[in-house]
mmCIF file of C-alpha atoms in Angstrom:
data_model
loop_
_atom_site.group_PDB
_atom_site.id
_atom_site.type_symbol
_atom_site.label_atom_id
_atom_site.label_comp_id
_atom_site.label_asym_id
_atom_site.label_seq_id
_atom_site.Cartn_x
_atom_site.Cartn_y
_atom_site.Cartn_z
ATOM 1 C CA MET E 1 -30.010 51.059 102.515
ATOM 2 C CA ASP E 2 -29.528 54.749 103.436
ATOM 3 C CA LEU E 3 -31.226 57.619 101.603
ATOM 4 C CA GLU E 4 -28.079 58.607 99.648
ATOM 5 C CA SER E 5 -27.649 55.046 98.382
ATOM 6 C CA LYS E 6 -31.320 54.898 97.383
ATOM 7 C CA VAL E 7 -31.026 58.134 95.400
ATOM 8 C CA LYS E 8 -27.888 56.855 93.687
ATOM 9 C CA LYS E 9 -29.563 53.538 92.915
ATOM 10 C CA MET E 10 -32.684 55.149 91.481
ATOM 11 C CA GLY E 11 -30.952 58.011 89.656
ATOM 12 C CA LEU E 12 -32.627 61.316 88.933
ATOM 13 C CA GLY E 13 -36.145 60.843 87.591
ATOM 14 C CA HIS E 14 -35.708 63.496 84.903
ATOM 15 C CA GLU E 15 -32.189 62.446 83.920
ATOM 16 C CA GLN E 16 -32.180 61.642 80.223
ATOM 17 C CA GLY E 17 -30.692 58.288 79.313
ATOM 18 C CA PHE E 18 -30.294 57.028 82.887
ATOM 19 C CA GLY E 19 -29.041 53.427 82.794
ATOM 20 C CA ALA E 20 -28.244 53.431 79.050
ATOM 21 C CA PRO E 21 -25.380 51.047 78.172
ATOM 22 C CA CYS E 22 -21.990 52.471 77.187
ATOM 23 C CA LEU E 23 -21.101 51.623 73.589
ATOM 24 C CA LYS E 24 -17.400 52.056 74.392
ATOM 25 C CA CYS E 25 -17.034 50.295 77.783
ATOM 26 C CA LYS E 26 -19.736 47.647 77.153
ATOM 27 C CA ASP E 27 -20.315 45.579 80.343
ATOM 28 C CA LYS E 28 -17.684 47.478 82.361
ATOM 29 C CA CYS E 29 -20.162 50.356 82.772
ATOM 30 C CA GLU E 30 -23.189 49.804 85.016
ATOM 31 C CA GLY E 31 -25.220 52.175 82.837
ATOM 32 C CA PHE E 32 -25.331 55.914 82.209
ATOM 33 C CA GLU E 33 -25.513 58.081 85.308
ATOM 34 C CA LEU E 34 -24.896 61.780 84.718
ATOM 35 C CA HIS E 35 -22.333 63.519 86.907
ATOM 36 C CA PHE E 36 -23.966 66.617 88.373
ATOM 37 C CA TRP E 37 -21.640 69.071 86.594
ATOM 38 C CA ARG E 38 -19.049 67.252 84.495
ATOM 39 C CA LYS E 39 -21.321 66.216 81.530
ATOM 40 C CA ILE E 40 -19.979 62.644 81.819
ATOM 41 C CA CYS E 41 -21.108 59.290 83.217
ATOM 42 C CA ARG E 42 -20.258 58.829 86.896
ATOM 43 C CA ASN E 43 -19.716 55.110 86.369
ATOM 44 C CA CYS E 44 -17.361 54.934 83.394
ATOM 45 C CA LYS E 45 -16.338 58.587 82.877
ATOM 46 C CA CYS E 46 -17.385 58.496 79.183
ATOM 47 C CA GLY E 47 -19.552 61.257 77.692
ATOM 48 C CA GLN E 48 -23.284 60.889 77.056
ATOM 49 C CA GLU E 49 -22.539 60.632 73.322
ATOM 50 C CA GLU E 50 -20.724 57.318 73.982
ATOM 51 C CA HIS E 51 -23.905 55.815 75.498
ATOM 52 C CA ASP E 52 -26.905 54.358 73.695
ATOM 53 C CA VAL E 53 -29.194 57.217 74.703
ATOM 54 C CA LEU E 54 -32.272 58.028 72.607
ATOM 55 C CA THR E 55 -31.715 61.747 72.018
ATOM 56 C CA SER E 56 -33.449 62.621 68.716
ATOM 57 C CA ASN E 57 -36.060 64.955 70.273
ATOM 58 C CA GLU E 58 -33.489 66.563 72.563
ATOM 59 C CA GLU E 59 -31.071 67.084 69.654
ATOM 60 C CA ASP E 60 -33.843 68.538 67.459
ATOM 61 C CA ARG E 61 -34.686 71.012 70.249
ATOM 62 C CA LYS E 62 -31.019 71.952 70.604
ATOM 63 C CA VAL E 63 -30.526 72.619 66.880
ATOM 64 C CA GLY E 64 -33.899 74.395 66.768
ATOM 65 C CA LYS E 65 -32.709 76.775 69.490
ATOM 66 C CA LEU E 66 -29.443 77.315 67.606
ATOM 67 C CA PHE E 67 -31.358 78.422 64.484
ATOM 68 C CA GLU E 68 -33.791 80.622 66.419
ATOM 69 C CA ASP E 69 -33.398 84.337 65.601
ATOM 70 C CA THR E 70 -31.255 83.578 62.544
ATOM 71 C CA LYS E 71 -31.893 83.517 58.799
ATOM 72 C CA TYR E 72 -32.354 79.740 59.089
ATOM 73 C CA THR E 73 -35.799 79.870 60.710
ATOM 74 C CA THR E 74 -37.178 77.944 57.695
ATOM 75 C CA LEU E 75 -35.390 74.926 59.164
ATOM 76 C CA ILE E 76 -37.340 75.098 62.440
ATOM 77 C CA ALA E 77 -40.944 74.872 63.586
ATOM 78 C CA LYS E 78 -42.376 76.059 66.918
ATOM 79 C CA LEU E 79 -44.578 73.584 68.732
ATOM 80 C CA LYS E 80 -48.059 74.846 69.568
ATOM 81 C CA ASN E 81 -48.101 73.407 73.103
ATOM 82 C CA ASP E 82 -44.877 75.005 74.411
ATOM 83 C CA GLY E 83 -43.522 77.305 71.673
ATOM 84 C CA ILE E 84 -40.122 75.553 71.727
ATOM 85 C CA PRO E 85 -38.387 75.724 68.314
ATOM 86 C CA MET E 86 -37.790 72.261 66.849
ATOM 87 C CA TYR E 87 -35.351 71.437 64.074
ATOM 88 C CA LYS E 88 -37.177 70.234 60.950
ATOM 89 C CA ARG E 89 -34.685 67.604 59.865
ATOM 90 C CA ASN E 90 -34.970 66.606 56.235
ATOM 91 C CA VAL E 91 -35.422 62.810 56.384
ATOM 92 C CA MET E 92 -34.948 61.039 53.053
ATOM 93 C CA ILE E 93 -36.553 57.672 52.327
ATOM 94 C CA LEU E 94 -35.438 55.828 49.200
ATOM 95 C CA THR E 95 -37.213 52.787 47.820
ATOM 96 C CA ASN E 96 -35.370 50.505 45.427
ATOM 97 C CA PRO E 97 -36.955 47.479 43.713
ATOM 98 C CA VAL E 98 -34.807 44.388 44.369
ATOM 99 C CA PRO E 99 -35.301 41.414 42.003
ATOM 100 C CA ALA E 100 -35.893 38.137 43.889
ATOM 101 C CA LYS E 101 -36.316 34.572 42.617
ATOM 102 C CA LYS E 102 -40.125 34.656 42.381
ATOM 103 C CA ASN E 103 -41.069 38.334 42.570
ATOM 104 C CA ILE E 104 -39.711 41.825 43.119
ATOM 105 C CA SER E 105 -39.310 43.031 46.702
ATOM 106 C CA ILE E 106 -38.886 46.650 47.789
ATOM 107 C CA ASN E 107 -35.724 47.668 49.637
ATOM 108 C CA THR E 108 -36.279 50.828 51.712
ATOM 109 C CA VAL E 109 -33.382 52.964 52.934
ATOM 110 C CA THR E 110 -34.050 55.786 55.414
ATOM 111 C CA TYR E 111 -31.519 58.585 55.897
ATOM 112 C CA GLU E 112 -32.010 60.240 59.300
ATOM 113 C CA TRP E 113 -30.812 63.476 57.732
ATOM 114 C CA ALA E 114 -30.344 64.642 54.150
ATOM 115 C CA PRO E 115 -29.546 68.013 52.564
ATOM 116 C CA PRO E 116 -32.722 70.160 52.443
ATOM 117 C CA VAL E 117 -32.838 70.418 48.635
ATOM 118 C CA GLN E 118 -35.882 69.968 46.400
ATOM 119 C CA ASN E 119 -34.008 67.774 43.942
ATOM 120 C CA GLN E 120 -33.826 64.319 45.609
ATOM 121 C CA THR E 121 -31.384 63.092 42.962
ATOM 122 C CA LEU E 122 -28.955 65.790 44.102
ATOM 123 C CA ALA E 123 -29.417 64.776 47.737
ATOM 124 C CA ARG E 124 -28.824 61.154 46.779
ATOM 125 C CA GLN E 125 -25.641 62.037 44.893
ATOM 126 C CA TYR E 126 -24.439 64.025 47.910
ATOM 127 C CA MET E 127 -24.952 61.009 50.214
ATOM 128 C CA GLN E 128 -23.098 58.668 47.871
ATOM 129 C CA MET E 129 -20.073 61.003 47.919
ATOM 130 C CA LEU E 130 -19.740 60.661 51.703
ATOM 131 C CA PRO E 131 -17.716 57.779 53.212
ATOM 132 C CA LYS E 132 -20.110 54.846 53.708
ATOM 133 C CA GLU E 133 -19.444 54.740 57.467
ATOM 134 C CA LYS E 134 -20.605 58.375 57.727
ATOM 135 C CA GLN E 135 -23.839 58.102 55.729
ATOM 136 C CA PRO E 136 -26.655 58.537 58.309
ATOM 137 C CA VAL E 137 -28.736 55.507 57.293
ATOM 138 C CA ALA E 138 -31.138 54.615 60.128
ATOM 139 C CA GLY E 139 -29.737 51.883 62.366
ATOM 140 C CA SER E 140 -26.259 52.038 60.829
ATOM 141 C CA GLU E 141 -22.766 53.024 61.954
ATOM 142 C CA GLY E 142 -23.273 56.280 60.030
ATOM 143 C CA ALA E 143 -26.410 57.168 62.042
ATOM 144 C CA GLN E 144 -24.465 56.563 65.256
ATOM 145 C CA TYR E 145 -21.637 58.756 63.925
ATOM 146 C CA ARG E 146 -24.067 61.596 63.193
ATOM 147 C CA LYS E 147 -25.595 61.345 66.675
ATOM 148 C CA LYS E 148 -22.151 61.440 68.284
ATOM 149 C CA GLN E 149 -21.056 64.454 66.212
ATOM 150 C CA LEU E 150 -24.261 66.362 67.056
ATOM 151 C CA ALA E 151 -23.369 65.982 70.735
ATOM 152 C CA LYS E 152 -19.674 66.724 70.244
ATOM 153 C CA GLN E 153 -19.781 69.566 67.699
ATOM 154 C CA LEU E 154 -22.835 71.408 69.014
ATOM 155 C CA PRO E 155 -22.884 71.146 72.833
ATOM 156 C CA ALA E 156 -26.112 72.550 74.296
ATOM 157 C CA HIS E 157 -24.019 74.289 76.970
ATOM 158 C CA ASP E 158 -22.279 76.382 74.278
ATOM 159 C CA GLN E 159 -25.525 78.194 73.427
ATOM 160 C CA ASP E 160 -27.982 77.797 76.322
ATOM 161 C CA PRO E 161 -27.113 79.299 79.761
ATOM 162 C CA SER E 162 -29.760 77.070 81.394
ATOM 163 C CA LYS E 163 -27.633 74.036 80.436
ATOM 164 C CA CYS E 164 -24.628 75.440 82.319
ATOM 165 C CA HIS E 165 -23.672 74.941 85.959
ATOM 166 C CA GLU E 166 -24.272 77.877 88.301
ATOM 167 C CA LEU E 167 -23.516 80.871 86.058
ATOM 168 C CA SER E 168 -23.647 84.279 87.706
ATOM 169 C CA PRO E 169 -26.101 86.867 86.252
ATOM 170 C CA ASN E 170 -23.132 88.645 84.670
ATOM 171 C CA GLU E 171 -21.867 85.394 83.081
ATOM 172 C CA VAL E 172 -25.369 84.664 81.707
ATOM 173 C CA LYS E 173 -25.456 88.136 80.120
ATOM 174 C CA GLN E 174 -21.984 87.678 78.596
ATOM 175 C CA MET E 175 -22.942 84.262 77.217
ATOM 176 C CA GLU E 176 -26.142 85.574 75.635
ATOM 177 C CA GLN E 177 -24.157 88.362 73.935
ATOM 178 C CA PHE E 178 -21.558 85.821 72.742
ATOM 179 C CA VAL E 179 -24.246 83.527 71.264
ATOM 180 C CA LYS E 180 -25.996 86.453 69.558
ATOM 181 C CA LYS E 181 -22.666 87.553 68.065
ATOM 182 C CA TYR E 182 -21.756 84.149 66.605
ATOM 183 C CA LYS E 183 -25.269 83.701 65.197
ATOM 184 C CA ASN E 184 -24.921 87.039 63.393
ATOM 185 C CA GLU E 185 -21.308 86.704 62.291
ATOM 186 C CA ALA E 186 -20.281 83.059 61.942
ATOM 187 C CA LEU E 187 -23.119 80.506 61.933
ATOM 188 C CA GLY E 188 -24.201 79.035 58.622
ATOM 189 C CA VAL E 189 -25.657 75.955 56.920
ATOM 190 C CA GLY E 190 -24.074 74.469 53.818
ATOM 191 C CA ASP E 191 -25.884 74.609 50.501
ATOM 192 C CA VAL E 192 -25.724 71.656 48.052
ATOM 193 C CA LYS E 193 -25.733 72.730 44.404
ATOM 194 C CA LEU E 194 -24.301 71.839 41.014
ATOM 195 C CA PRO E 195 -21.400 74.250 40.328
ATOM 196 C CA GLY E 196 -22.672 75.083 36.843
ATOM 197 C CA GLU E 197 -26.033 76.178 38.253
ATOM 198 C CA VAL E 198 -24.381 78.546 40.716
ATOM 199 C CA GLU E 199 -22.286 80.128 37.974
ATOM 200 C CA LYS E 200 -25.318 80.409 35.660
ATOM 201 C CA ARG E 201 -27.403 82.035 38.418
ATOM 202 C CA SER E 202 -24.546 84.423 39.181
ATOM 203 C CA THR E 203 -24.157 85.252 35.465
ATOM 204 C CA ASP E 204 -27.917 85.797 35.030
ATOM 205 C CA LYS E 205 -27.887 88.173 37.997
ATOM 206 C CA ASP E 206 -25.016 90.136 36.438
ATOM 207 C CA ASN E 207 -26.835 90.199 33.111
ATOM 208 C CA LEU E 208 -29.929 91.731 34.691
ATOM 209 C CA ASN E 209 -27.690 94.479 36.029
ATOM 210 C CA ASN E 210 -25.752 94.973 32.766
ATOM 211 C CA GLY E 211 -28.581 94.743 30.182
ATOM 212 C CA ASP E 212 -28.942 92.651 26.970
ATOM 213 C CA ARG E 213 -25.466 93.438 25.669
ATOM 214 C CA GLY E 214 -23.892 91.745 28.667
ATOM 215 C CA THR E 215 -26.119 88.672 28.234
ATOM 216 C CA SER E 216 -24.944 87.773 24.741
ATOM 217 C CA ALA E 217 -21.281 88.222 25.735
ATOM 218 C CA ALA E 218 -21.605 86.024 28.862
ATOM 219 C CA VAL E 219 -23.397 83.221 26.966
ATOM 220 C CA GLY E 220 -20.673 83.306 24.344
ATOM 221 C CA VAL E 221 -18.011 82.660 26.996
ATOM 222 C CA MET E 222 -19.886 79.622 28.339
ATOM 223 C CA GLU E 223 -20.421 78.195 24.809
ATOM 224 C CA ASP E 224 -16.715 78.389 23.956
ATOM 225 C CA LYS E 225 -15.736 76.012 26.795
ATOM 226 C CA SER E 226 -15.432 72.293 26.110
ATOM 227 C CA PRO E 227 -17.017 69.797 28.592
ATOM 228 C CA ASP E 228 -13.527 68.950 29.954
ATOM 229 C CA GLN E 229 -12.782 72.626 30.602
ATOM 230 C CA LYS E 230 -16.159 73.105 32.318
ATOM 231 C CA ALA E 231 -15.525 70.104 34.556
ATOM 232 C CA SER E 232 -12.082 71.264 35.629
ATOM 233 C CA GLN E 233 -12.802 74.954 36.217
ATOM 234 C CA TYR E 234 -14.070 74.293 39.770
ATOM 235 C CA SER E 235 -11.686 73.093 42.480
ATOM 236 C CA CYS E 236 -12.409 72.149 46.081
ATOM 237 C CA TYR E 237 -11.399 74.827 48.612
ATOM 238 C CA ARG E 238 -9.973 72.162 50.965
ATOM 239 C CA CYS E 239 -8.282 69.451 48.891
ATOM 240 C CA LYS E 240 -7.671 71.690 45.811
ATOM 241 C CA LEU E 241 -8.666 68.813 43.482
ATOM 242 C CA ASN E 242 -10.990 69.495 40.560
ATOM 243 C CA MET E 243 -14.707 68.780 40.800
ATOM 244 C CA LYS E 244 -16.127 66.193 38.399
ATOM 245 C CA GLU E 245 -18.797 67.455 36.047
ATOM 246 C CA GLY E 246 -22.267 66.539 37.299
ATOM 247 C CA ASP E 247 -21.157 66.083 40.917
ATOM 248 C CA PRO E 248 -22.807 68.270 43.567
ATOM 249 C CA ALA E 249 -20.698 70.635 45.662
ATOM 250 C CA VAL E 250 -21.256 72.223 49.055
ATOM 251 C CA TYR E 251 -21.270 76.013 49.292
ATOM 252 C CA ALA E 252 -21.029 78.156 52.434
ATOM 253 C CA GLU E 253 -22.744 81.511 52.025
ATOM 254 C CA ARG E 254 -20.529 83.233 54.615
ATOM 255 C CA ALA E 255 -17.442 82.116 52.679
ATOM 256 C CA GLY E 256 -18.820 83.455 49.386
ATOM 257 C CA TYR E 257 -20.053 81.502 46.372
ATOM 258 C CA ASP E 258 -16.609 81.616 44.772
ATOM 259 C CA LYS E 259 -15.632 78.785 47.156
ATOM 260 C CA LEU E 260 -16.950 75.225 47.098
ATOM 261 C CA TRP E 261 -16.195 71.862 48.702
ATOM 262 C CA HIS E 262 -16.552 68.172 47.898
ATOM 263 C CA PRO E 263 -19.250 66.775 50.258
ATOM 264 C CA ALA E 264 -16.599 64.708 52.101
ATOM 265 C CA CYS E 265 -14.289 67.754 52.363
ATOM 266 C CA PHE E 266 -16.838 69.953 54.162
ATOM 267 C CA VAL E 267 -15.131 69.404 57.522
ATOM 268 C CA CYS E 268 -13.986 71.326 60.604
ATOM 269 C CA CYS E 269 -10.471 72.755 60.188
ATOM 270 C CA THR E 270 -9.574 71.697 63.754
ATOM 271 C CA CYS E 271 -10.990 68.176 64.263
ATOM 272 C CA SER E 272 -11.364 67.274 60.537
ATOM 273 C CA GLU E 273 -14.758 65.693 61.266
ATOM 274 C CA LEU E 274 -17.595 66.018 58.754
ATOM 275 C CA LEU E 275 -19.634 69.095 59.722
ATOM 276 C CA VAL E 276 -22.800 67.539 61.116
ATOM 277 C CA ASP E 277 -25.889 68.386 59.027
ATOM 278 C CA MET E 278 -23.576 70.859 57.194
ATOM 279 C CA ILE E 279 -23.808 73.300 60.151
ATOM 280 C CA TYR E 280 -20.648 75.407 60.061
ATOM 281 C CA PHE E 281 -19.024 78.459 61.644
ATOM 282 C CA TRP E 282 -16.885 80.631 59.351
ATOM 283 C CA LYS E 283 -13.884 82.538 60.709
ATOM 284 C CA ASN E 284 -10.734 83.918 59.066
ATOM 285 C CA GLY E 285 -11.105 81.804 55.926
ATOM 286 C CA ASN E 286 -11.762 78.558 57.794
ATOM 287 C CA LEU E 287 -14.710 76.269 58.485
ATOM 288 C CA TYR E 288 -15.208 75.270 62.120
ATOM 289 C CA CYS E 289 -17.645 73.025 63.924
ATOM 290 C CA GLY E 290 -19.502 74.769 66.766
ATOM 291 C CA ARG E 291 -17.239 73.402 69.507
ATOM 292 C CA HIS E 292 -13.963 74.434 67.909
ATOM 293 C CA TYR E 293 -15.246 77.826 66.802
ATOM 294 C CA CYS E 294 -16.158 78.553 70.432
ATOM 295 C CA ASP E 295 -12.759 77.214 71.567
ATOM 296 C CA SER E 296 -11.101 79.717 69.220
ATOM 297 C CA GLU E 297 -12.999 82.552 70.929
ATOM 298 C CA LYS E 298 -13.171 81.565 74.626
ATOM 299 C CA PRO E 299 -11.283 79.329 77.087
ATOM 300 C CA ARG E 300 -13.092 76.075 77.886
ATOM 301 C CA CYS E 301 -13.087 74.486 81.342
ATOM 302 C CA ALA E 302 -11.440 71.052 81.228
ATOM 303 C CA GLY E 303 -13.552 70.062 84.235
ATOM 304 C CA CYS E 304 -17.128 70.836 83.165
ATOM 305 C CA ASP E 305 -16.567 71.316 79.390
ATOM 306 C CA GLU E 306 -18.283 74.728 79.515
ATOM 307 C CA LEU E 307 -16.946 77.970 78.082
ATOM 308 C CA ILE E 308 -15.473 80.296 80.683
ATOM 309 C CA PHE E 309 -17.062 83.748 80.897
ATOM 310 C CA SER E 310 -15.496 84.687 84.239
ATOM 311 C CA ASN E 311 -12.348 86.833 84.378
ATOM 312 C CA GLU E 312 -11.005 84.600 87.139
ATOM 313 C CA TYR E 313 -9.975 81.075 86.174
ATOM 314 C CA THR E 314 -6.923 78.900 86.536
ATOM 315 C CA GLN E 315 -4.578 77.296 84.014
ATOM 316 C CA ALA E 316 -2.897 73.995 84.812
ATOM 317 C CA GLU E 317 -1.428 71.174 82.732
ATOM 318 C CA GLY E 318 -1.925 73.241 79.559
ATOM 319 C CA GLN E 319 -5.680 73.505 80.123
ATOM 320 C CA SER E 320 -8.126 76.074 81.532
ATOM 321 C CA TRP E 321 -10.387 75.470 84.534
ATOM 322 C CA HIS E 322 -13.087 77.288 86.472
ATOM 323 C CA LEU E 323 -11.598 77.907 89.926
ATOM 324 C CA LYS E 324 -14.217 75.641 91.531
ATOM 325 C CA HIS E 325 -13.751 72.911 88.916
ATOM 326 C CA PHE E 326 -10.035 72.194 89.292
ATOM 327 C CA CYS E 327 -10.984 69.075 91.233
ATOM 328 C CA CYS E 328 -10.020 65.434 91.595
ATOM 329 C CA PHE E 329 -11.538 63.528 88.696
ATOM 330 C CA ASP E 330 -12.447 60.669 91.038
ATOM 331 C CA CYS E 331 -13.800 62.260 94.233
ATOM 332 C CA ASP E 332 -14.373 65.925 93.188
ATOM 333 C CA CYS E 333 -12.280 67.381 96.066
ATOM 334 C CA VAL E 334 -10.777 70.805 95.204
ATOM 335 C CA LEU E 335 -7.090 70.487 94.285
ATOM 336 C CA ALA E 336 -5.896 74.059 94.882
ATOM 337 C CA GLY E 337 -2.686 73.747 96.912
ATOM 338 C CA GLU E 338 -2.916 69.922 96.999
ATOM 339 C CA ILE E 339 -0.686 67.214 95.519
ATOM 340 C CA TYR E 340 -2.263 65.619 92.446
ATOM 341 C CA VAL E 341 -1.301 63.159 89.726
ATOM 342 C CA MET E 342 -2.425 63.358 86.079
ATOM 343 C CA VAL E 343 -4.178 60.163 84.928
ATOM 344 C CA ASN E 344 -5.225 60.136 81.246
ATOM 345 C CA ASP E 345 -4.900 63.962 81.200
ATOM 346 C CA LYS E 346 -7.210 64.280 84.240
ATOM 347 C CA PRO E 347 -6.049 65.439 87.693
ATOM 348 C CA VAL E 348 -6.492 62.960 90.549
ATOM 349 C CA CYS E 349 -5.790 63.681 94.236
ATOM 350 C CA LYS E 350 -3.073 61.647 95.953
ATOM 351 C CA PRO E 351 -5.433 59.501 98.115
ATOM 352 C CA CYS E 352 -7.580 58.577 95.060
ATOM 353 C CA TYR E 353 -4.474 57.874 92.985
ATOM 354 C CA VAL E 354 -3.121 55.477 95.616
ATOM 355 C CA LYS E 355 -6.533 53.835 95.989
ATOM 356 C CA ASN E 356 -7.590 53.576 92.334
ATOM 357 C CA HIS E 357 -4.650 54.053 89.984
ATOM 358 C CA ALA E 358 -1.313 53.393 91.701
ATOM 359 C CA ALA E 359 0.985 50.618 90.535
ATOM 360 C CA ILE E 360 1.118 47.621 92.904
ATOM 361 C CA CYS E 361 4.498 46.501 94.213
ATOM 362 C CA GLN E 362 5.386 42.889 93.286
ATOM 363 C CA GLY E 363 7.357 42.639 96.520
ATOM 364 C CA CYS E 364 4.998 43.807 99.277
ATOM 365 C CA HIS E 365 1.784 43.878 97.194
ATOM 366 C CA ASN E 366 0.949 47.395 98.406
ATOM 367 C CA ALA E 367 0.225 50.477 96.264
ATOM 368 C CA ILE E 368 3.297 52.528 95.353
ATOM 369 C CA ASP E 369 3.062 56.161 96.495
ATOM 370 C CA PRO E 370 3.449 58.532 93.462
ATOM 371 C CA GLU E 371 6.199 60.475 95.286
ATOM 372 C CA VAL E 372 8.502 57.540 96.046
ATOM 373 C CA GLN E 373 11.015 55.879 93.725
ATOM 374 C CA ARG E 374 10.098 52.643 92.032
ATOM 375 C CA VAL E 375 11.561 50.059 89.666
ATOM 376 C CA THR E 376 9.498 49.192 86.576
ATOM 377 C CA TYR E 377 10.090 46.315 84.187
ATOM 378 C CA ASN E 378 7.512 45.557 81.491
ATOM 379 C CA ASN E 379 4.190 45.840 83.380
ATOM 380 C CA PHE E 380 5.655 44.937 86.774
ATOM 381 C CA ASN E 381 6.597 47.410 89.515
ATOM 382 C CA TRP E 382 8.512 47.349 92.809
ATOM 383 C CA HIS E 383 9.298 49.871 95.528
ATOM 384 C CA ALA E 384 12.956 50.842 94.987
ATOM 385 C CA THR E 385 13.887 49.565 98.464
ATOM 386 C CA PRO E 386 15.992 46.620 99.740
ATOM 387 C CA GLU E 387 12.831 45.202 101.349
ATOM 388 C CA CYS E 388 10.893 44.968 98.062
ATOM 389 C CA PHE E 389 13.231 44.752 95.079
ATOM 390 C CA LEU E 390 15.067 41.526 95.891
ATOM 391 C CA CYS E 391 15.712 38.085 94.474
ATOM 392 C CA SER E 392 12.577 35.933 94.591
ATOM 393 C CA CYS E 393 14.678 32.954 95.666
ATOM 394 C CA CYS E 394 17.489 34.047 98.035
ATOM 395 C CA SER E 395 16.173 37.562 98.937
ATOM 396 C CA LYS E 396 19.377 39.313 97.841
ATOM 397 C CA CYS E 397 18.837 43.094 97.250
ATOM 398 C CA LEU E 398 18.867 43.798 93.504
ATOM 399 C CA ILE E 399 18.988 47.608 93.494
ATOM 400 C CA GLY E 400 21.799 48.582 91.106
ATOM 401 C CA GLN E 401 22.396 44.905 90.224
ATOM 402 C CA LYS E 402 21.735 42.796 87.144
ATOM 403 C CA PHE E 403 18.636 40.610 87.417
ATOM 404 C CA MET E 404 16.666 37.989 85.493
ATOM 405 C CA PRO E 405 12.893 38.573 85.255
ATOM 406 C CA VAL E 406 10.430 35.665 84.964
ATOM 407 C CA GLU E 407 6.671 36.424 85.036
ATOM 408 C CA GLY E 408 6.710 39.010 87.805
ATOM 409 C CA MET E 409 9.570 37.396 89.707
ATOM 410 C CA VAL E 410 13.228 38.525 89.630
ATOM 411 C CA PHE E 411 16.371 36.472 90.240
ATOM 412 C CA CYS E 412 19.968 37.367 90.962
ATOM 413 C CA SER E 413 21.437 34.343 89.133
ATOM 414 C CA VAL E 414 20.723 31.365 86.880
ATOM 415 C CA GLU E 415 21.067 29.090 89.939
ATOM 416 C CA CYS E 416 18.297 30.922 91.864
ATOM 417 C CA LYS E 417 16.074 30.892 88.790
ATOM 418 C CA LYS E 418 16.548 27.096 88.355
ATOM 419 C CA LYS E 419 15.851 26.447 92.049
ATOM 420 C CA MET E 420 12.604 28.447 91.945
ATOM 421 C CA VAL E 421 11.382 27.041 88.632
ATOM 422 C CA SER E 422 12.093 23.454 89.625
#
């Protein structure tokens, strides 16, 4: 075995998740092997988030770095040994007595994340208002969903230049300025509260400013409202439906406390996914996840998934690309000036297409060149030539003629079909 094969077999020693199974491809993937700049698996082409990679510490570091130098430093803690900011996730453990035949057993439910509120009842209510498949209960589909959204919505390479591939000093500087700007102007964390409490706090604040006279007037207004009126006075900013009295709502400080959302409605305006750990970016009256906020500000390379800070880049197939990253998705050869074919929205060079993706001719059993004409029927293909598209019995050319297909074979007449079948 040569050195290159050995390296490929062993993988990079520091590569996180090397060999982890793909949850999407199952046995078709040999195990996670990170492409050196694409942020995907070299074996199955799926992202790291699709693989069963243990990433909790890495994700906590990533979110910790995101909150560094912001007003959300209460949500992070710096480790003594290396000074790296770590996200202090609020983990909620609920214990419920479950009656059994002979005695009472304790059922424990652990939420890998919960809203950082002092009132656990409020946090519990919040969780129950989320779709069950999105509740981050340890070991559940919801925990897997949260992990996937952390990777998708908050890519490390959208905030940390060291996670990007070969940035120039000028690009690093631009990225640092961009990150500083969105931390100051857009980044926020949702706040779970009861709507009545927010209004009361707001009223009390106004009363302190207005004096005693204002207090008695404000209390009078609240007392005049019936319970039904109080319940219906708050409507969700997204779905416009009324909030139910006693249900918690999510507030976004950057949007203003006159707006609120149902827990399940606190989603990105672009991908409609639940905003992971309620981390949002506010822009022009809309909530965004980190990824789609950045996409609204900068072009993103379809090759490496990084934001583009260079003035020079190319646009092809409705997407943006670093000049050096407009490459074949299979062999990484540069495609500038070359013939390529799009396969699942990814460019593939002609040799790789013929080798790995081309349709196979039923006549000659060779790959069909993407530039030549072909005949397709159901899932079967033929070169559109007299040598290939002909009757499977008498070899009559069928181009421009009526034909009868039978399991990958074609016949010019009922007689030929009967002869072949018999």
